[in-house]
mmCIF file of C-alpha atoms in Angstrom:
data_model
loop_
_atom_site.group_PDB
_atom_site.id
_atom_site.type_symbol
_atom_site.label_atom_id
_atom_site.label_comp_id
_atom_site.label_asym_id
_atom_site.label_seq_id
_atom_site.Cartn_x
_atom_site.Cartn_y
_atom_site.Cartn_z
ATOM 1 C CA MET A 357 -2.179 -31.912 24.414
ATOM 2 C CA ALA A 358 -5.135 -29.938 25.382
ATOM 3 C CA ALA A 359 -4.266 -27.107 27.675
ATOM 4 C CA GLU A 360 -6.161 -27.013 30.806
ATOM 5 C CA ILE A 361 -7.250 -24.418 32.829
ATOM 6 C CA VAL A 362 -9.350 -24.882 36.718
ATOM 7 C CA ASN A 363 -12.627 -23.971 36.111
ATOM 8 C CA PRO A 364 -14.036 -21.203 37.767
ATOM 9 C CA ARG A 365 -17.442 -22.838 38.187
ATOM 10 C CA SER A 366 -15.748 -25.694 39.543
ATOM 11 C CA ASP A 367 -17.224 -27.640 43.563
ATOM 12 C CA SER A 368 -14.766 -26.550 46.005
ATOM 13 C CA SER A 369 -14.474 -30.931 46.468
ATOM 14 C CA THR A 370 -12.359 -30.552 42.819
ATOM 15 C CA GLU A 371 -10.896 -27.671 43.238
ATOM 16 C CA GLN A 372 -9.281 -29.143 46.477
ATOM 17 C CA GLU A 373 -8.556 -32.200 44.598
ATOM 18 C CA GLY A 374 -6.345 -29.924 42.139
ATOM 19 C CA ARG A 375 -8.376 -31.530 38.936
ATOM 20 C CA ALA A 376 -8.594 -29.627 35.925
ATOM 21 C CA GLU A 377 -10.651 -29.108 32.869
ATOM 22 C CA PRO A 378 -10.155 -28.581 29.372
ATOM 23 C CA LEU A 379 -10.317 -25.081 28.020
ATOM 24 C CA ASP A 380 -13.318 -26.047 25.646
ATOM 25 C CA SER A 381 -15.045 -27.769 28.011
ATOM 26 C CA PHE A 382 -16.818 -24.175 29.419
ATOM 27 C CA ASP A 383 -15.850 -21.610 26.501
ATOM 28 C CA PRO A 384 -16.778 -22.285 22.959
ATOM 29 C CA ALA A 385 -14.609 -20.314 21.647
ATOM 30 C CA PHE A 386 -12.231 -22.559 22.676
ATOM 31 C CA ALA A 387 -14.393 -25.853 21.534
ATOM 32 C CA LEU A 388 -14.529 -23.877 18.137
ATOM 33 C CA HIS A 389 -11.070 -23.323 17.599
ATOM 34 C CA ARG A 390 -9.868 -27.270 18.921
ATOM 35 C CA GLY A 391 -7.907 -28.510 16.069
ATOM 36 C CA GLY A 392 -7.703 -25.336 14.019
ATOM 37 C CA LYS A 393 -10.879 -23.984 11.619
ATOM 38 C CA MET A 394 -9.018 -25.288 8.542
ATOM 39 C CA ALA A 395 -7.896 -27.732 6.641
ATOM 40 C CA VAL A 396 -6.666 -28.646 3.140
ATOM 41 C CA GLN A 397 -9.038 -30.516 1.053
ATOM 42 C CA ALA A 398 -8.271 -32.248 -2.472
ATOM 43 C CA THR A 399 -10.057 -30.768 -5.751
ATOM 44 C CA VAL A 400 -9.779 -34.292 -7.771
ATOM 45 C CA PRO A 401 -10.211 -37.741 -6.353
ATOM 46 C CA ILE A 402 -7.668 -40.185 -6.476
ATOM 47 C CA ARG A 403 -10.005 -43.879 -6.233
ATOM 48 C CA ASP A 404 -7.431 -46.163 -8.121
ATOM 49 C CA LYS A 405 -4.555 -46.129 -9.114
ATOM 50 C CA ASP A 406 -5.111 -44.865 -12.882
ATOM 51 C CA ASP A 407 -5.638 -41.147 -10.764
ATOM 52 C CA LEU A 408 -2.932 -41.555 -8.778
ATOM 53 C CA SER A 409 -0.607 -41.746 -12.032
ATOM 54 C CA LEU A 410 -2.603 -38.970 -13.253
ATOM 55 C CA ALA A 411 -2.295 -36.648 -9.933
ATOM 56 C CA TYR A 412 1.140 -37.519 -9.491
ATOM 57 C CA THR A 413 3.771 -39.594 -11.194
ATOM 58 C CA PRO A 414 4.529 -40.162 -14.008
ATOM 59 C CA GLY A 415 1.205 -37.251 -15.247
ATOM 60 C CA VAL A 416 2.642 -35.013 -13.067
ATOM 61 C CA ALA A 417 5.847 -34.927 -14.962
ATOM 62 C CA LYS A 418 4.130 -33.717 -18.044
ATOM 63 C CA VAL A 419 2.215 -30.655 -15.837
ATOM 64 C CA CYS A 420 5.580 -29.307 -14.228
ATOM 65 C CA SER A 421 7.750 -29.574 -17.540
ATOM 66 C CA ALA A 422 5.030 -27.753 -19.503
ATOM 67 C CA ILE A 423 5.759 -24.777 -17.161
ATOM 68 C CA ALA A 424 9.508 -25.153 -16.781
ATOM 69 C CA GLU A 425 9.317 -24.394 -20.288
ATOM 70 C CA GLN A 426 5.916 -21.658 -20.211
ATOM 71 C CA PRO A 427 6.481 -19.947 -16.840
ATOM 72 C CA GLU A 428 3.089 -18.382 -16.844
ATOM 73 C CA LEU A 429 1.505 -21.849 -17.737
ATOM 74 C CA VAL A 430 1.280 -21.934 -13.309
ATOM 75 C CA TYR A 431 -1.281 -19.913 -13.429
ATOM 76 C CA ASP A 432 -3.765 -22.487 -14.947
ATOM 77 C CA TYR A 433 -2.189 -25.701 -14.061
ATOM 78 C CA THR A 434 -1.505 -25.192 -10.110
ATOM 79 C CA TRP A 435 -3.820 -23.261 -7.723
ATOM 80 C CA LYS A 436 -1.095 -20.530 -7.459
ATOM 81 C CA SER A 437 -4.442 -18.430 -9.100
ATOM 82 C CA SER A 438 -6.582 -18.966 -6.618
ATOM 83 C CA VAL A 439 -4.687 -18.625 -3.823
ATOM 84 C CA VAL A 440 -2.978 -15.890 -1.512
ATOM 85 C CA ALA A 441 -0.596 -15.724 1.856
ATOM 86 C CA VAL A 442 -1.593 -14.659 4.690
ATOM 87 C CA VAL A 443 1.159 -13.416 6.119
ATOM 88 C CA THR A 444 2.246 -11.770 10.212
ATOM 89 C CA ASP A 445 4.735 -11.716 13.023
ATOM 90 C CA GLY A 446 2.506 -11.775 15.254
ATOM 91 C CA THR A 447 3.432 -8.113 15.864
ATOM 92 C CA ALA A 448 0.258 -5.930 15.743
ATOM 93 C CA VAL A 449 -2.628 -8.464 16.253
ATOM 94 C CA LEU A 450 -6.046 -7.174 16.749
ATOM 95 C CA GLY A 451 -6.649 -5.322 19.553
ATOM 96 C CA LEU A 452 -3.849 -7.850 21.196
ATOM 97 C CA GLY A 453 -0.621 -6.516 20.350
ATOM 98 C CA ASP A 454 2.512 -7.856 20.059
ATOM 99 C CA ILE A 455 1.593 -11.816 20.977
ATOM 100 C CA GLY A 456 4.413 -13.498 18.890
ATOM 101 C CA PRO A 457 3.735 -16.064 16.078
ATOM 102 C CA GLU A 458 2.493 -18.651 17.600
ATOM 103 C CA ALA A 459 -0.103 -17.139 19.823
ATOM 104 C CA SER A 460 -1.370 -15.250 15.918
ATOM 105 C CA LEU A 461 -2.597 -18.021 14.117
ATOM 106 C CA PRO A 462 -5.586 -18.453 15.361
ATOM 107 C CA VAL A 463 -6.546 -15.238 14.305
ATOM 108 C CA MET A 464 -4.818 -15.825 11.116
ATOM 109 C CA GLU A 465 -6.610 -18.770 10.366
ATOM 110 C CA GLY A 466 -9.889 -16.499 10.451
ATOM 111 C CA LYS A 467 -8.340 -14.643 7.943
ATOM 112 C CA ALA A 468 -8.163 -17.698 5.980
ATOM 113 C CA ILE A 469 -11.413 -19.084 6.278
ATOM 114 C CA LEU A 470 -13.044 -15.135 5.752
ATOM 115 C CA PHE A 471 -11.160 -15.283 2.154
ATOM 116 C CA LYS A 472 -13.003 -18.867 1.450
ATOM 117 C CA GLN A 473 -16.159 -17.870 2.560
ATOM 118 C CA PHE A 474 -16.881 -14.827 1.305
ATOM 119 C CA GLY A 475 -14.768 -14.520 -1.595
ATOM 120 C CA GLY A 476 -14.032 -18.025 -2.779
ATOM 121 C CA VAL A 477 -10.305 -17.660 -2.371
ATOM 122 C CA ASP A 478 -8.044 -20.459 -1.021
ATOM 123 C CA ALA A 479 -5.183 -18.680 1.412
ATOM 124 C CA VAL A 480 -2.828 -19.882 3.821
ATOM 125 C CA PRO A 481 -1.797 -18.477 7.179
ATOM 126 C CA ILE A 482 1.991 -18.244 7.106
ATOM 127 C CA ALA A 483 3.047 -16.817 11.124
ATOM 128 C CA LEU A 484 6.711 -15.993 10.559
ATOM 129 C CA ASP A 485 9.036 -16.350 13.730
ATOM 130 C CA CYS A 486 11.017 -12.763 12.940
ATOM 131 C CA THR A 487 10.198 -9.043 13.145
ATOM 132 C CA ASP A 488 13.223 -7.774 10.973
ATOM 133 C CA VAL A 489 11.853 -6.117 8.008
ATOM 134 C CA ASP A 490 14.439 -7.272 5.447
ATOM 135 C CA GLU A 491 14.256 -10.918 6.688
ATOM 136 C CA ILE A 492 10.025 -10.303 6.448
ATOM 137 C CA VAL A 493 10.431 -9.453 2.863
ATOM 138 C CA GLU A 494 13.329 -11.994 2.006
ATOM 139 C CA THR A 495 11.249 -14.928 3.697
ATOM 140 C CA VAL A 496 7.897 -13.660 1.603
ATOM 141 C CA VAL A 497 9.817 -13.403 -1.475
ATOM 142 C CA ARG A 498 11.090 -16.776 -1.333
ATOM 143 C CA LEU A 499 7.510 -18.136 -0.561
ATOM 144 C CA ALA A 500 5.920 -16.106 -3.566
ATOM 145 C CA PRO A 501 6.505 -18.416 -6.786
ATOM 146 C CA SER A 502 3.475 -21.094 -4.766
ATOM 147 C CA PHE A 503 1.178 -17.556 -4.253
ATOM 148 C CA GLY A 504 -0.451 -15.778 -6.737
ATOM 149 C CA GLY A 505 -1.556 -12.876 -4.216
ATOM 150 C CA VAL A 506 0.072 -11.757 -0.623
ATOM 151 C CA ASN A 507 -2.176 -10.386 2.314
ATOM 152 C CA LEU A 508 0.149 -8.974 4.836
ATOM 153 C CA GLU A 509 -1.564 -9.042 8.461
ATOM 154 C CA ASP A 510 -1.530 -7.590 11.912
ATOM 155 C CA ILE A 511 2.452 -6.312 10.948
ATOM 156 C CA SER A 512 2.989 -3.000 13.554
ATOM 157 C CA ALA A 513 3.751 0.495 11.641
ATOM 158 C CA PRO A 514 6.032 1.947 10.849
ATOM 159 C CA ARG A 515 7.533 -1.485 9.647
ATOM 160 C CA CYS A 516 4.578 -2.460 7.978
ATOM 161 C CA PHE A 517 4.774 0.077 5.078
ATOM 162 C CA GLU A 518 8.085 -0.859 4.330
ATOM 163 C CA ILE A 519 7.912 -4.131 4.277
ATOM 164 C CA GLU A 520 4.383 -3.526 1.426
ATOM 165 C CA ARG A 521 6.725 -0.968 -0.441
ATOM 166 C CA LYS A 522 10.005 -3.334 -0.605
ATOM 167 C CA LEU A 523 7.546 -6.578 -1.550
ATOM 168 C CA GLN A 524 5.578 -4.583 -3.854
ATOM 169 C CA GLU A 525 8.894 -3.422 -5.351
ATOM 170 C CA ARG A 526 10.242 -7.178 -5.840
ATOM 171 C CA LEU A 527 7.007 -9.188 -7.026
ATOM 172 C CA ASN A 528 4.883 -8.898 -9.798
ATOM 173 C CA ILE A 529 2.169 -10.646 -7.706
ATOM 174 C CA PRO A 530 -0.597 -8.051 -5.368
ATOM 175 C CA VAL A 531 0.531 -7.231 -2.098
ATOM 176 C CA PHE A 532 -1.762 -6.044 -0.058
ATOM 177 C CA HIS A 533 -1.704 -4.661 3.994
ATOM 178 C CA ASP A 534 -4.868 -5.276 4.814
ATOM 179 C CA ASP A 535 -5.194 -3.223 8.574
ATOM 180 C CA GLN A 536 -4.379 -0.543 5.850
ATOM 181 C CA HIS A 537 -6.130 -0.828 2.856
ATOM 182 C CA GLY A 538 -8.918 -2.999 3.492
ATOM 183 C CA THR A 539 -9.884 -0.234 6.455
ATOM 184 C CA ALA A 540 -9.439 2.350 3.962
ATOM 185 C CA VAL A 541 -11.643 1.143 1.320
ATOM 186 C CA VAL A 542 -14.751 0.044 3.878
ATOM 187 C CA THR A 543 -14.907 4.219 5.597
ATOM 188 C CA LEU A 544 -14.471 5.421 2.073
ATOM 189 C CA ALA A 545 -17.137 3.252 1.175
ATOM 190 C CA ALA A 546 -19.633 4.229 4.127
ATOM 191 C CA LEU A 547 -18.480 8.085 3.938
ATOM 192 C CA ARG A 548 -19.840 8.194 0.358
ATOM 193 C CA ASN A 549 -23.192 6.961 1.173
ATOM 194 C CA ALA A 550 -23.214 8.757 4.211
ATOM 195 C CA ALA A 551 -22.579 11.917 2.805
ATOM 196 C CA ARG A 552 -25.301 11.465 -0.618
ATOM 197 C CA LEU A 553 -27.809 10.421 2.461
ATOM 198 C CA THR A 554 -27.255 14.111 3.281
ATOM 199 C CA GLY A 555 -26.790 15.863 -0.022
ATOM 200 C CA ARG A 556 -23.423 16.121 -0.015
ATOM 201 C CA GLY A 557 -20.421 15.342 -1.976
ATOM 202 C CA LEU A 558 -16.579 14.154 -0.879
ATOM 203 C CA GLY A 559 -15.649 17.537 -1.366
ATOM 204 C CA ASP A 560 -17.924 19.379 1.263
ATOM 205 C CA LEU A 561 -16.317 17.454 4.086
ATOM 206 C CA ARG A 562 -13.518 17.897 6.349
ATOM 207 C CA ALA A 563 -12.487 14.946 8.168
ATOM 208 C CA VAL A 564 -10.331 14.810 11.506
ATOM 209 C CA ILE A 565 -8.864 11.256 11.707
ATOM 210 C CA SER A 566 -7.495 9.742 14.921
ATOM 211 C CA GLY A 567 -4.724 7.607 14.721
ATOM 212 C CA ALA A 568 -1.765 7.843 12.588
ATOM 213 C CA GLY A 569 -0.882 3.854 12.733
ATOM 214 C CA ALA A 570 -1.318 1.973 9.512
ATOM 215 C CA ALA A 571 -5.168 2.455 8.404
ATOM 216 C CA GLY A 572 -5.536 6.004 9.909
ATOM 217 C CA VAL A 573 -2.567 6.819 7.171
ATOM 218 C CA ALA A 574 -4.122 4.880 4.559
ATOM 219 C CA ILE A 575 -7.406 5.546 5.490
ATOM 220 C CA ALA A 576 -5.884 9.988 4.747
ATOM 221 C CA LYS A 577 -4.324 8.553 1.577
ATOM 222 C CA MET A 578 -7.869 7.314 0.140
ATOM 223 C CA LEU A 579 -9.937 10.228 1.243
ATOM 224 C CA ILE A 580 -7.588 12.999 -0.024
ATOM 225 C CA GLU A 581 -7.417 10.229 -4.072
ATOM 226 C CA ALA A 582 -11.110 10.330 -3.355
ATOM 227 C CA GLY A 583 -11.569 14.187 -3.686
ATOM 228 C CA ILE A 584 -12.474 15.174 0.207
ATOM 229 C CA GLY A 585 -12.473 18.592 0.934
ATOM 230 C CA ASP A 586 -9.630 18.758 3.717
ATOM 231 C CA VAL A 587 -8.508 15.742 5.930
ATOM 232 C CA ALA A 588 -6.317 15.937 9.442
ATOM 233 C CA VAL A 589 -5.140 13.252 11.118
ATOM 234 C CA ALA A 590 -3.892 13.330 14.924
ATOM 235 C CA ASP A 591 -1.727 11.295 16.850
ATOM 236 C CA ARG A 592 -1.002 10.741 20.369
ATOM 237 C CA LYS A 593 0.391 14.536 20.351
ATOM 238 C CA GLY A 594 -1.816 16.108 18.286
ATOM 239 C CA ILE A 595 -2.303 16.941 14.853
ATOM 240 C CA VAL A 596 -0.100 16.329 12.730
ATOM 241 C CA SER A 597 1.332 19.527 10.693
ATOM 242 C CA GLY A 598 4.394 20.826 9.525
ATOM 243 C CA ASP A 599 4.996 22.536 12.201
ATOM 244 C CA ARG A 600 6.008 19.688 14.416
ATOM 245 C CA ASP A 601 9.719 18.244 14.412
ATOM 246 C CA ASP A 602 9.374 14.763 16.375
ATOM 247 C CA LEU A 603 7.248 13.360 12.952
ATOM 248 C CA THR A 604 8.737 10.184 11.846
ATOM 249 C CA SER A 605 9.070 9.976 7.929
ATOM 250 C CA VAL A 606 5.952 8.540 7.625
ATOM 251 C CA LYS A 607 4.440 11.482 9.519
ATOM 252 C CA GLN A 608 6.475 13.919 7.712
ATOM 253 C CA GLU A 609 4.989 12.487 4.268
ATOM 254 C CA LEU A 610 1.582 12.415 5.844
ATOM 255 C CA ALA A 611 1.866 15.817 6.856
ATOM 256 C CA SER A 612 2.987 16.762 3.154
ATOM 257 C CA PHE A 613 -0.349 16.101 1.662
ATOM 258 C CA THR A 614 -3.224 16.365 4.869
ATOM 259 C CA ASN A 615 -4.148 19.226 7.332
ATOM 260 C CA LYS A 616 -4.841 22.302 4.205
ATOM 261 C CA ALA A 617 -6.608 24.028 7.237
ATOM 262 C CA GLY A 618 -3.338 24.285 8.277
ATOM 263 C CA ILE A 619 -4.858 22.749 12.245
ATOM 264 C CA SER A 620 -2.252 22.734 14.813
ATOM 265 C CA GLY A 621 -2.740 21.080 18.588
ATOM 266 C CA SER A 622 -5.094 19.066 20.032
ATOM 267 C CA LEU A 623 -7.597 16.234 18.480
ATOM 268 C CA GLU A 624 -10.171 17.926 19.910
ATOM 269 C CA ALA A 625 -9.501 21.315 18.998
ATOM 270 C CA ALA A 626 -9.571 19.714 15.633
ATOM 271 C CA LEU A 627 -12.942 18.461 15.927
ATOM 272 C CA GLU A 628 -14.420 22.089 16.044
ATOM 273 C CA GLY A 629 -16.784 22.366 13.630
ATOM 274 C CA ALA A 630 -15.311 19.255 11.641
ATOM 275 C CA ASP A 631 -17.901 17.682 8.937
ATOM 276 C CA VAL A 632 -16.441 13.327 10.302
ATOM 277 C CA PHE A 633 -14.846 11.665 13.245
ATOM 278 C CA ILE A 634 -12.943 8.743 12.040
ATOM 279 C CA GLY A 635 -11.445 6.889 15.158
ATOM 280 C CA VAL A 636 -8.701 3.906 14.455
ATOM 281 C CA SER A 637 -6.513 5.277 17.616
ATOM 282 C CA GLY A 638 -8.714 3.494 20.581
ATOM 283 C CA GLY A 639 -8.774 6.440 23.824
ATOM 284 C CA THR A 640 -12.008 8.112 23.948
ATOM 285 C CA VAL A 641 -13.120 11.191 22.633
ATOM 286 C CA PRO A 642 -14.913 13.311 24.880
ATOM 287 C CA GLU A 643 -18.710 14.649 24.660
ATOM 288 C CA PRO A 644 -18.065 18.097 24.325
ATOM 289 C CA ALA A 645 -15.786 17.440 21.708
ATOM 290 C CA VAL A 646 -17.815 15.476 19.660
ATOM 291 C CA ALA A 647 -20.712 17.877 20.434
ATOM 292 C CA SER A 648 -18.424 20.988 18.799
ATOM 293 C CA MET A 649 -18.750 19.508 15.114
ATOM 294 C CA ALA A 650 -20.782 20.617 12.592
ATOM 295 C CA GLN A 651 -24.419 19.960 12.553
ATOM 296 C CA GLY A 652 -25.401 17.100 10.554
ATOM 297 C CA ALA A 653 -21.561 15.018 11.253
ATOM 298 C CA PHE A 654 -20.536 11.877 10.687
ATOM 299 C CA VAL A 655 -18.337 9.674 13.679
ATOM 300 C CA PHE A 656 -16.673 6.654 12.628
ATOM 301 C CA ALA A 657 -15.536 5.543 15.830
ATOM 302 C CA MET A 658 -14.052 2.144 14.609
ATOM 303 C CA ALA A 659 -11.981 0.872 17.946
ATOM 304 C CA ASN A 660 -12.949 -2.442 19.217
ATOM 305 C CA PRO A 661 -13.587 -3.435 21.743
ATOM 306 C CA ASN A 662 -14.481 -0.111 22.395
ATOM 307 C CA PRO A 663 -15.466 2.994 20.224
ATOM 308 C CA GLU A 664 -13.746 6.295 21.089
ATOM 309 C CA VAL A 665 -17.489 7.660 20.832
ATOM 310 C CA HIS A 666 -19.583 5.115 22.023
ATOM 311 C CA PRO A 667 -22.950 5.097 19.765
ATOM 312 C CA GLU A 668 -25.252 6.373 22.223
ATOM 313 C CA VAL A 669 -22.570 10.180 22.811
ATOM 314 C CA ALA A 670 -22.576 10.064 18.964
ATOM 315 C CA HIS A 671 -26.166 9.492 18.336
ATOM 316 C CA LYS A 672 -26.870 12.874 20.212
ATOM 317 C CA TYR A 673 -24.577 15.010 17.594
ATOM 318 C CA ALA A 674 -24.168 12.840 14.494
ATOM 319 C CA ALA A 675 -26.088 12.541 11.436
ATOM 320 C CA VAL A 676 -24.497 9.006 10.672
ATOM 321 C CA VAL A 677 -23.190 6.742 13.235
ATOM 322 C CA ALA A 678 -20.857 3.448 12.448
ATOM 323 C CA THR A 679 -18.345 1.421 14.540
ATOM 324 C CA GLY A 680 -15.942 -1.823 14.219
ATOM 325 C CA ARG A 681 -18.751 -3.982 15.912
ATOM 326 C CA SER A 682 -21.120 -6.008 14.692
ATOM 327 C CA ASP A 683 -23.583 -5.328 17.671
ATOM 328 C CA PHE A 684 -24.411 -1.328 16.150
ATOM 329 C CA PRO A 685 -25.420 -0.597 12.893
ATOM 330 C CA ASN A 686 -23.091 0.762 9.930
ATOM 331 C CA GLN A 687 -20.301 -1.807 11.079
ATOM 332 C CA ILE A 688 -17.193 -0.629 9.096
ATOM 333 C CA ASN A 689 -15.561 -4.497 8.455
ATOM 334 C CA ASN A 690 -12.564 -5.351 6.890
ATOM 335 C CA VAL A 691 -14.433 -8.242 5.678
ATOM 336 C CA LEU A 692 -16.531 -5.970 3.220
ATOM 337 C CA ALA A 693 -13.478 -5.265 0.961
ATOM 338 C CA PHE A 694 -10.433 -7.856 1.044
ATOM 339 C CA PRO A 695 -12.125 -11.227 0.010
ATOM 340 C CA GLY A 696 -13.767 -8.997 -3.095
ATOM 341 C CA ILE A 697 -10.498 -7.238 -4.113
ATOM 342 C CA PHE A 698 -8.114 -10.491 -4.066
ATOM 343 C CA ALA A 699 -10.709 -12.418 -6.106
ATOM 344 C CA GLY A 700 -11.098 -9.745 -8.744
ATOM 345 C CA ALA A 701 -6.722 -9.030 -8.599
ATOM 346 C CA LEU A 702 -6.562 -13.263 -9.237
ATOM 347 C CA GLN A 703 -9.086 -13.508 -11.972
ATOM 348 C CA VAL A 704 -7.548 -11.133 -14.221
ATOM 349 C CA ARG A 705 -3.888 -12.305 -12.604
ATOM 350 C CA ALA A 706 -3.013 -8.725 -12.041
ATOM 351 C CA SER A 707 0.277 -7.911 -10.974
ATOM 352 C CA ARG A 708 -0.622 -5.407 -8.147
ATOM 353 C CA ILE A 709 -3.771 -3.701 -6.269
ATOM 354 C CA THR A 710 -3.851 -0.086 -8.059
ATOM 355 C CA GLU A 711 -5.250 2.935 -6.005
ATOM 356 C CA GLY A 712 -7.364 2.714 -8.648
ATOM 357 C CA MET A 713 -8.426 -0.657 -7.801
ATOM 358 C CA LYS A 714 -9.041 0.076 -3.799
ATOM 359 C CA ILE A 715 -11.498 3.459 -4.765
ATOM 360 C CA ALA A 716 -13.356 0.854 -7.532
ATOM 361 C CA ALA A 717 -13.671 -1.030 -4.957
ATOM 362 C CA ALA A 718 -15.147 1.346 -2.259
ATOM 363 C CA GLU A 719 -17.401 2.422 -5.225
ATOM 364 C CA ALA A 720 -18.943 -1.086 -5.599
ATOM 365 C CA LEU A 721 -19.441 -1.273 -1.617
ATOM 366 C CA ALA A 722 -21.246 1.725 -1.457
ATOM 367 C CA ALA A 723 -23.511 0.795 -4.965
ATOM 368 C CA VAL A 724 -24.569 -1.889 -3.220
ATOM 369 C CA VAL A 725 -26.419 -0.226 -0.704
ATOM 370 C CA GLY A 726 -28.259 1.299 -3.636
ATOM 371 C CA ASP A 727 -31.864 3.220 -2.394
ATOM 372 C CA ASP A 728 -32.283 1.114 0.610
ATOM 373 C CA LEU A 729 -29.735 4.236 2.354
ATOM 374 C CA ALA A 730 -30.546 5.364 5.545
ATOM 375 C CA ALA A 731 -28.911 6.833 8.765
ATOM 376 C CA ASP A 732 -28.483 3.081 9.822
ATOM 377 C CA TYR A 733 -27.978 1.400 6.343
ATOM 378 C CA VAL A 734 -24.458 3.370 5.230
ATOM 379 C CA ILE A 735 -22.941 0.411 4.513
ATOM 380 C CA PRO A 736 -23.819 -3.341 3.618
ATOM 381 C CA SER A 737 -23.533 -6.235 5.600
ATOM 382 C CA PRO A 738 -20.807 -8.480 5.609
ATOM 383 C CA PHE A 739 -23.168 -11.439 4.322
ATOM 384 C CA ASP A 740 -25.299 -9.868 2.122
ATOM 385 C CA GLU A 741 -24.551 -11.683 -0.952
ATOM 386 C CA ARG A 742 -24.323 -9.119 -3.669
ATOM 387 C CA VAL A 743 -20.742 -7.670 -1.709
ATOM 388 C CA ALA A 744 -18.048 -10.357 -2.690
ATOM 389 C CA PRO A 745 -19.308 -10.125 -6.798
ATOM 390 C CA ALA A 746 -19.135 -6.432 -6.823
ATOM 391 C CA VAL A 747 -16.339 -5.583 -5.259
ATOM 392 C CA THR A 748 -14.717 -8.806 -7.548
ATOM 393 C CA ALA A 749 -16.034 -6.916 -10.826
ATOM 394 C CA ALA A 750 -15.041 -3.925 -9.952
ATOM 395 C CA VAL A 751 -11.704 -4.651 -9.165
ATOM 396 C CA ALA A 752 -11.324 -6.773 -12.146
ATOM 397 C CA ALA A 753 -11.914 -3.749 -14.369
ATOM 398 C CA ALA A 754 -10.346 -1.301 -12.779
ATOM 399 C CA ALA A 755 -7.256 -3.946 -12.846
ATOM 400 C CA ARG A 756 -7.647 -3.892 -16.686
ATOM 401 C CA ALA A 757 -8.384 -0.464 -16.928
ATOM 402 C CA GLU A 758 -5.034 0.356 -15.602
ATOM 403 C CA GLY A 759 -2.748 -2.260 -17.224
ATOM 404 C CA VAL A 760 -1.844 -4.301 -14.482
ATOM 405 C CA ALA A 761 -4.038 -7.125 -15.624
ATOM 406 C CA ARG A 762 -2.449 -9.767 -17.647
ATOM 407 C CA LEU A 763 -5.695 -11.493 -18.424
#
C-alpha cells in the first residue's frame, strides 16, 4: 500500500475532506524510489525447454557436482566472482543515525546501484535486524558462501571496528567498511594532489582531524601509513592524547600512533599553525580557528549537509578547499573509491583488502587528475570514466604484489 501524507500544497477543501495524496505525487525523491531502485536480471536466456534444461535441471546438477569436488570452481560458474553483499544494521545511516534496518534499505539499494554503475560490480543490500557484534558476525559468516566480498555500511562506532576485524579473521574474501576506508582513500588522494599543487610532500604537513569515529580513525591510520608529517585527532572532548583517562580502547590505540607533537586541549588550539583540517564530525569550526592555520592551508570540511567550515569562510584562508557536497568543487565522495576497490579485488580473487591496496587506490585516483591539477580540481568527478578503471587496475596489481591474489 502506498504511503500517504496530506499534501501541504492542497487546497482547503481537500484538507477539510481529509483526502491525502501519495508521497510521490509531489516529491520526486519518493517517485524515484517507488518499487525500489534495483532488481535481479538474468544473464542467460530461457526461451525454450532446451534453455531451461541447461539453466536449471538437469544441466545445473553437473555444475553443482563439479563445484562440490572443486570448491574454487564456484568463482567460474556462479556470480560469486562479481557480487558483493552490502551489509548494515541501520545504526549509523548517512546523517540520520540509528534509524533501523528497514529505514536503511533505500541507502543500501543506492549503494548497490553505485557499485554497478561505477564499478560494474553486482551488489545485494542486506539489512540485519540485530545490533550485537557477534550476532552480526555469525550472520555474515553464514551468508558469505554466496558472495565474493562484503561491504559493511552505516554501522555505528566502535562496534564497526570489531565487526570488521572479526569478519576479516574468519573469512577469506574481502571485507571492507566503506565508511572508514572509502573515505580515507579519497581523502588521501585529494591531499596528495593538494600537496603537489602547493609544492609540498605529505611529510611536510601537520593535519588535524575533527572526529574520532569510523572515518576519522581510518583517515588517521591511512595518513600515517602514507607518510604524513603528523596528525592529531579531536573528539568532542578535545585532542585524543595519551594523557587522557577517558579514552576507549580504539582511541587509546589512536593516541599511540598519532599526535607526535604532543598537543592537548581543544580542536581550535590544535588548528593554530596546522597545514590541514579534515572534518568528519559535524559541528562548526569558528572562523578565528581557521584563520590561525598556516599559510597555504587545506580545509577538507566533509560533514553533510553542513560542512564544519563553510567554503566561503574556508576560501578566505585556505589554498585548497574540499567538502562532501556535490554542489561545491572538490567533492570527497566514497563512490570514487569503493566500486574500483572491489572490482580490483574481485578481478584477482583477493582474499582480503590490504593497506597497500588502499594506498594504491588513492594514488591511482590522484593520478587521474594529472596535469589538470588546480585549486578547484584536486580530485576527479565520480562521473569521470577514467576513475573506476584506474582504481581497479591499481588495486588488482597491488593485491598480486602483496600476495593476496588468487588469480
